[in-house]
Short mmCIF file of C-alpha atoms in Angstrom, two decimals:
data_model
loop_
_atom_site.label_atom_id
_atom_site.label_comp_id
_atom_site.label_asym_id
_atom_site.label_seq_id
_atom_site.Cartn_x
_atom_site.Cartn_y
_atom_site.Cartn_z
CA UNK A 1 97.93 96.09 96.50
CA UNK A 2 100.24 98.50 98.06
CA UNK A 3 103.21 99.58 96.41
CA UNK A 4 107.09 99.07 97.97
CA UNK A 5 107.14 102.94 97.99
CA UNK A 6 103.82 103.57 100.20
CA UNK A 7 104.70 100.59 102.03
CA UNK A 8 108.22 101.93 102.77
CA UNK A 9 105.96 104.80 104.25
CA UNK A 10 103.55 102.79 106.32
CA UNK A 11 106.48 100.63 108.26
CA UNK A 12 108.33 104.70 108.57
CA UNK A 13 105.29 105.72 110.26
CA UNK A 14 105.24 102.76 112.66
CA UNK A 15 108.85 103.06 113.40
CA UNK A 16 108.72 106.75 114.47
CA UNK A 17 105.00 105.99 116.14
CA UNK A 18 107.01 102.96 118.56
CA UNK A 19 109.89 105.30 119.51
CA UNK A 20 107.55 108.16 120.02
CA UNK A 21 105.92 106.17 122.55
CA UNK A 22 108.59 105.41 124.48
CA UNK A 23 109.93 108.72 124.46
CA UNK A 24 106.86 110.40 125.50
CA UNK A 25 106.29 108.24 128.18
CA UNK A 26 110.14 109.22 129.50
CA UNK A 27 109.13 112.79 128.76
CA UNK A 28 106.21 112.75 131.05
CA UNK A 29 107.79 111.37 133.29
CA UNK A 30 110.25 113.75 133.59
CA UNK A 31 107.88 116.74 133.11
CA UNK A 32 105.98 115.31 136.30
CA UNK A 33 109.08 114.35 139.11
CA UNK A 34 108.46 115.91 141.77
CA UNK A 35 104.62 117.29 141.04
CA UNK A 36 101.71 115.90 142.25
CA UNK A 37 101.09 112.02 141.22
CA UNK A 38 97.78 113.13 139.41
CA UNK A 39 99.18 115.25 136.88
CA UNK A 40 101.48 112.40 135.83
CA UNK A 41 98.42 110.31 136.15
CA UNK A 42 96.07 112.42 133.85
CA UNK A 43 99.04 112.69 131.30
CA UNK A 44 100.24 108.95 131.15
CA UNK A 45 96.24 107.70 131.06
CA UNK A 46 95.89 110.08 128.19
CA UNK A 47 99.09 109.29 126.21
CA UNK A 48 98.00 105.19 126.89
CA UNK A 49 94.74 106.22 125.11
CA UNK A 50 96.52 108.34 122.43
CA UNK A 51 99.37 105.63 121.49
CA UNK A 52 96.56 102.60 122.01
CA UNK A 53 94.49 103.88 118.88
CA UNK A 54 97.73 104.97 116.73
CA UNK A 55 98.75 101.36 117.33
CA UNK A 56 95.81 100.11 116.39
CA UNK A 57 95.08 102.18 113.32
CA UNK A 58 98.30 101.48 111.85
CA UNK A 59 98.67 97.72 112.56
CA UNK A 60 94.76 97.27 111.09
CA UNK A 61 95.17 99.96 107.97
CA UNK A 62 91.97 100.84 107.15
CA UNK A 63 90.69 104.69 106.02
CA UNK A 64 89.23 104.84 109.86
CA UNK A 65 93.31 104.07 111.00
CA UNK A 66 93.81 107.02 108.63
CA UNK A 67 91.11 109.36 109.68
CA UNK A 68 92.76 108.31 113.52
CA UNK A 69 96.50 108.87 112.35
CA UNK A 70 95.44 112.66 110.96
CA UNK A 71 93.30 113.57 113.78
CA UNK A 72 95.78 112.34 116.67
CA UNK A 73 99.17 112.14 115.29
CA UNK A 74 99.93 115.62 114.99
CA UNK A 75 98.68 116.79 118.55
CA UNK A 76 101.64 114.97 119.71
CA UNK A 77 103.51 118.14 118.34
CA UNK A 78 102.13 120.59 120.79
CA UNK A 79 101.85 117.88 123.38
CA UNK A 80 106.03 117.27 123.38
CA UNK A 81 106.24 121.12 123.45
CA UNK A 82 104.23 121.32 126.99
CA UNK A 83 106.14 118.21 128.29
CA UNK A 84 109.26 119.86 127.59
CA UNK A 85 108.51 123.64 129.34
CA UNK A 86 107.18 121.57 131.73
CA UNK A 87 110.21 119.70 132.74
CA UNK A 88 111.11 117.09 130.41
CA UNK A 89 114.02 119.32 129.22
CA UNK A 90 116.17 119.61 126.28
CA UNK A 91 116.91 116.01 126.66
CA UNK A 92 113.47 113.74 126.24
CA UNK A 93 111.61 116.78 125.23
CA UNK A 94 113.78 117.34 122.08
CA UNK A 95 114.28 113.87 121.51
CA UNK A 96 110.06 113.83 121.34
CA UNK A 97 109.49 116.61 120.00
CA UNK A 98 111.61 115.75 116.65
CA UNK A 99 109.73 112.31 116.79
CA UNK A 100 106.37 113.66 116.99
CA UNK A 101 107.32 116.24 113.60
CA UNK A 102 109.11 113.55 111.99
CA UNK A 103 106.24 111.26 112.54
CA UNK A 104 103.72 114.25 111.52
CA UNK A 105 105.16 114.52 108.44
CA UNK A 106 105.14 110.90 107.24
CA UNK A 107 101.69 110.80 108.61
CA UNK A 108 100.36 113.65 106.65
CA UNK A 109 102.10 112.65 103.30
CA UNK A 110 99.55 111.11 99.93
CA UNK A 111 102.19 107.55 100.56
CA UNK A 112 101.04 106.92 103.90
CA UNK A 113 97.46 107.75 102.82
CA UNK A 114 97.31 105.43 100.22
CA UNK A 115 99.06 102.76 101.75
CA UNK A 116 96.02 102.96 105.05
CA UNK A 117 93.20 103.48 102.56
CA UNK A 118 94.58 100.63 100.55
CA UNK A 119 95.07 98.46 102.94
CA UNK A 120 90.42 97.58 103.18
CA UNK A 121 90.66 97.58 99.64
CA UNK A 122 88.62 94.81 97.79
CA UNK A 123 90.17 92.08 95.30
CA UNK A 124 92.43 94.15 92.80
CA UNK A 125 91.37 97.47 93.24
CA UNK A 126 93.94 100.21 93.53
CA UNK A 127 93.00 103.50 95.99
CA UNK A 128 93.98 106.71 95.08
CA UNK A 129 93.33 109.72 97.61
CA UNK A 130 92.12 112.42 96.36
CA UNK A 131 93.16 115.93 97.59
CA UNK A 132 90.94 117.68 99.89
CA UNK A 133 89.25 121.26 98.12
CA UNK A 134 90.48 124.26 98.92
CA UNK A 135 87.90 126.13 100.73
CA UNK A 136 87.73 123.31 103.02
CA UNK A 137 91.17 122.85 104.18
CA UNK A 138 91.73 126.31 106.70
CA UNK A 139 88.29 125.63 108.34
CA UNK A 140 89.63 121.88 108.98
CA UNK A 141 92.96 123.35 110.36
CA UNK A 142 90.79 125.85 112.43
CA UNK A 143 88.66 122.98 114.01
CA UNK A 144 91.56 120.66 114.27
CA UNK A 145 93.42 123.95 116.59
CA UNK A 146 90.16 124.07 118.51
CA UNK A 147 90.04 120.73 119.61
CA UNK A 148 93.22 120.07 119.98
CA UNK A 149 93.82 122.94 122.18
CA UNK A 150 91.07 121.89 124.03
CA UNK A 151 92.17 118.11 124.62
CA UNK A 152 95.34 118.91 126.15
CA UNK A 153 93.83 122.06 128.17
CA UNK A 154 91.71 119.58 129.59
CA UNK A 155 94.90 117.04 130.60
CA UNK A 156 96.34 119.91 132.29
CA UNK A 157 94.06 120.95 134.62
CA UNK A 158 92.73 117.87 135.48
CA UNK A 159 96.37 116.91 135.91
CA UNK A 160 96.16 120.21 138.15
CA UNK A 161 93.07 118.91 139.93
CA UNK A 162 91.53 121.55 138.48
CA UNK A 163 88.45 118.71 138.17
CA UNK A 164 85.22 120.86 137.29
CA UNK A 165 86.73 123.33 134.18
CA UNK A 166 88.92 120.00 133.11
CA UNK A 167 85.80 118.02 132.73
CA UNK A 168 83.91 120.55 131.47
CA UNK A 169 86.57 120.81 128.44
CA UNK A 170 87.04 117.50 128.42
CA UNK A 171 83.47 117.37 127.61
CA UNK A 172 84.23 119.91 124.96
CA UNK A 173 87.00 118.04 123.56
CA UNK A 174 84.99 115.01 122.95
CA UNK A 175 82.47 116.94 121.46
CA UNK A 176 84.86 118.43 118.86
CA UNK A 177 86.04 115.14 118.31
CA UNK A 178 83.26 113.55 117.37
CA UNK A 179 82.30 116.37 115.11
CA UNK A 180 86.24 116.51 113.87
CA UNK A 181 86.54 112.88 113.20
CA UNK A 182 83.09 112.21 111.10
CA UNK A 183 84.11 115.41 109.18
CA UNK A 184 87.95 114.03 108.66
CA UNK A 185 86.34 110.24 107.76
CA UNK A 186 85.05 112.00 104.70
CA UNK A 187 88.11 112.92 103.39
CA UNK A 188 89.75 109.81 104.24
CA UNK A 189 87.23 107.80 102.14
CA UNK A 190 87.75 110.25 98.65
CA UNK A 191 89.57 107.85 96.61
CA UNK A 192 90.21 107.56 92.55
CA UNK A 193 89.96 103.68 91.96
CA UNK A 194 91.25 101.62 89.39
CA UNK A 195 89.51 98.40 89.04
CA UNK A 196 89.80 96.02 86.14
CA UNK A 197 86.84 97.10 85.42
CA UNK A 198 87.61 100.19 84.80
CA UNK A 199 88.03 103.72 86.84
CA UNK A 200 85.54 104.61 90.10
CA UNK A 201 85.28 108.23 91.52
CA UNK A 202 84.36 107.57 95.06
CA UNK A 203 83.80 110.61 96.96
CA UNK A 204 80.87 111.58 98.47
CA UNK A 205 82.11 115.01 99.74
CA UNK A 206 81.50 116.34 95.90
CA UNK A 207 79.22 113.56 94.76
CA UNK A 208 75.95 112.27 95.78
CA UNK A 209 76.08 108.53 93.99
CA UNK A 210 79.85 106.71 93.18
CA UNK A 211 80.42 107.22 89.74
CA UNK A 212 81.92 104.31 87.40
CA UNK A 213 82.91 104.23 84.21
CA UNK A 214 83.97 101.43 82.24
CA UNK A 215 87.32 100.72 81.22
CA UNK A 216 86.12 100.43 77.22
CA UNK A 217 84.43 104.05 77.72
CA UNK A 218 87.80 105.95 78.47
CA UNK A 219 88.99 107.67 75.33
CA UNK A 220 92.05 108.90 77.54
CA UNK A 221 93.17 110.18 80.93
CA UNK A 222 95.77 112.64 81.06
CA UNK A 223 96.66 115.93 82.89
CA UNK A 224 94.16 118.64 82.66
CA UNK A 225 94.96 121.81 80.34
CA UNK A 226 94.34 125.45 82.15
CA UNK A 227 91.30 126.14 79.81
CA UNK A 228 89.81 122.45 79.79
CA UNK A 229 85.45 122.12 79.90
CA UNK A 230 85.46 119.10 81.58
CA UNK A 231 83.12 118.93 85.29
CA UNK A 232 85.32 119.62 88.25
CA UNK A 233 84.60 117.09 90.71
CA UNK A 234 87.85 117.98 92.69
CA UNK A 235 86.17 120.32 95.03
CA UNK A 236 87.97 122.27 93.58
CA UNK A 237 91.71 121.38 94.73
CA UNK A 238 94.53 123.04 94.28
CA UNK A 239 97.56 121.52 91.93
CA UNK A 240 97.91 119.07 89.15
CA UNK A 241 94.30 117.68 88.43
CA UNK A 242 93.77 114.59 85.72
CA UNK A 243 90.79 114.83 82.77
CA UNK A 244 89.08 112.02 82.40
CA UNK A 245 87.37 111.99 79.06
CA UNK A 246 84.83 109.49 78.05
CA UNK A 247 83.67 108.47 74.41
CA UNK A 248 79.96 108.32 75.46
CA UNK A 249 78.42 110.77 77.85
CA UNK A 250 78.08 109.26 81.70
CA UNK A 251 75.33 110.34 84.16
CA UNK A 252 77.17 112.09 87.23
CA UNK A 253 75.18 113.80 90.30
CA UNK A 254 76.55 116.41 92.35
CA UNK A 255 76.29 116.06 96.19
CA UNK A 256 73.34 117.99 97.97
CA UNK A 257 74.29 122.12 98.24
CA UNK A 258 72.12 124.69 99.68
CA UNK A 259 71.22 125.89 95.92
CA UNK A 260 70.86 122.07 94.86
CA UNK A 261 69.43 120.40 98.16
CA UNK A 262 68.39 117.06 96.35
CA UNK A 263 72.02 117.53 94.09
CA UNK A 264 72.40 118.16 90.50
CA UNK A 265 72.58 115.26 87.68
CA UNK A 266 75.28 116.02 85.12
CA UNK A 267 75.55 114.16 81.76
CA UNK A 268 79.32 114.75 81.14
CA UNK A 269 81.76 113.85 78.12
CA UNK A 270 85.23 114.81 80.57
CA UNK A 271 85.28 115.18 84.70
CA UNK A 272 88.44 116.69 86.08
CA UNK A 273 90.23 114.87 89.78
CA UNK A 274 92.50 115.51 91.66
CA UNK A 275 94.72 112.36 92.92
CA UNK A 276 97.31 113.59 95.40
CA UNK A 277 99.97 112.06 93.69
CA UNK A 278 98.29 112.69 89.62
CA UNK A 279 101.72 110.96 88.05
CA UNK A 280 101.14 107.96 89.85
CA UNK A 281 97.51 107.74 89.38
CA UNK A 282 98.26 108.10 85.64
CA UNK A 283 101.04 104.94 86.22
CA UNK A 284 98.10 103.09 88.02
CA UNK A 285 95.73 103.99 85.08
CA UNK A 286 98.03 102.93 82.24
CA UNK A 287 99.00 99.68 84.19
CA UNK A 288 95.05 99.03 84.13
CA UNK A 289 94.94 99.47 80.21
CA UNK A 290 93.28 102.58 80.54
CA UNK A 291 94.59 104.89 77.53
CA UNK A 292 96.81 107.67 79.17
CA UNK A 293 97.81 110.53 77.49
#
């Protein structure tokens, strides 16, 4: 069930992603008076596209809508940039370009996360994103650039009737994307859960097999003190992380590496995560009757 604050966040996000459409389309339209039809064309077809699967993702939320929102959202930032040196002008291309930050930002934030991963969520489980590791965030960023930059090349000179280098990075693009949004899917599906049950650590970016453990087997969870033992299964992250510490030992295994290919089985007595909001997974936790510290 999502929570009035993450919902607050979801209806934001649609709010800013209905305006944005409109004023994009105005800023486009502006950019292109007085070009060639085909470059207004090219840009509204690819807008319709863009807007038609933020709609959907965010009316249906579902960790695919998120995975969408991440991976589309925030091109709209450089996008409203090139439709307003293009033409658009201080008028529609300021009014969209503050849109397409604003919207950024809500997009991007752990409430909006939660409230689209939540939103597939079975019976009375409770979703908790987990934050992405470290190591794997600037190489993300770097792929994220790369595609994006080649998407909207792509508009332009087909817009341009530049038709063989457009499709050929067009072609690019879509490769990127594909590679982009299976990578970005994992991350959107890294959840802590609360169940009645007791607490599930899905994430198969750091483990191999979902790992459960029952409610009756949690001594305590609480934040995680600098010199702790417990098994990092946050990636690692960076920030806050919770300790999760069990009064028997549970049987985790560690997703395939090159050292491990077949993964590593742990038997464990604490595991360390890293919820992207850790005093709200700890309110989630305690309103589950799991011990908190």
């Amino acid at each position: 069930m999502r929570s009035r604050r993450t919902n607050q966040f979801l209806w934001a996000l649609r709010a800013l992603v209905v305006a944005l459409a409109a004023s994009m389309g105005l800023a486009i339209g502006a950019a292109a008076d007085g070009r060639d039809g085909a470059a207004s064309l090219v840009a509204t077809i690819g807008w319709g596209l863009a807007i038609a699967a933020l709609v959907v993702s965010l009316v249906v939320p579902s960790p695919l809508g998120l995975t969408v929102v991440r991976l589309v959202l925030p091109a709209t930032v450089p996008a409203a940039i090139i439709a307003w040196v293009a033409g658009a002008g201080p008028g529609w291309g300021g009014a969209t370009l503050t849109l397409a930050a604003l919207a950024t930002l809500v997009a991007l934030s752990a409430e909006t996360a939660e409230a689209l991963v939540q939103g597939s969520a079975y019976g009375h489980e409770q979703r908790l994103p987990l934050r992405a590791p470290a190591a794997l965030v600037l190489p993300m960023v770097v792929l994220w650039a790369l595609w994006c930059a080649c998407a909207l090349a792509a508009v332009l000179l087909l817009g341009g009737r530049r038709w063989l280098l457009g499709a050929v990075l067009a072609l690019v693009a879509g490769g990127l994307g594909w590679v982009l949004g299976r990578r970005f899917h994992r991350f959107s599906r890294r959840w802590l859960v609360v169940v009645p049950a007791g607490v599930v650590v899905h994430d198969h970016v750091v483990l191999a097999e979902t790992l459960m453990v029952q409610r009756t087997n949690v001594a305590v969870a609480q934040l995680a003190a600098a010199d702790t033992q417990a098994a990092d299964l946050t990636g690692p992250a960076a920030g806050h992380v919770l300790e999760i510490v069990m009064r028997d030992m549970e049987l985790i295994v560690l997703a395939p590496t090159v050292a491990d290919p077949k993964g590593k089985a742990l038997h464990v007595q604490s595991l360390l995560v890293a919820p992207s909001r850790p005093g709200r997974a700890l309110q989630a936790l305690a309103a589950a009757k799991v011990p908190v510290g």
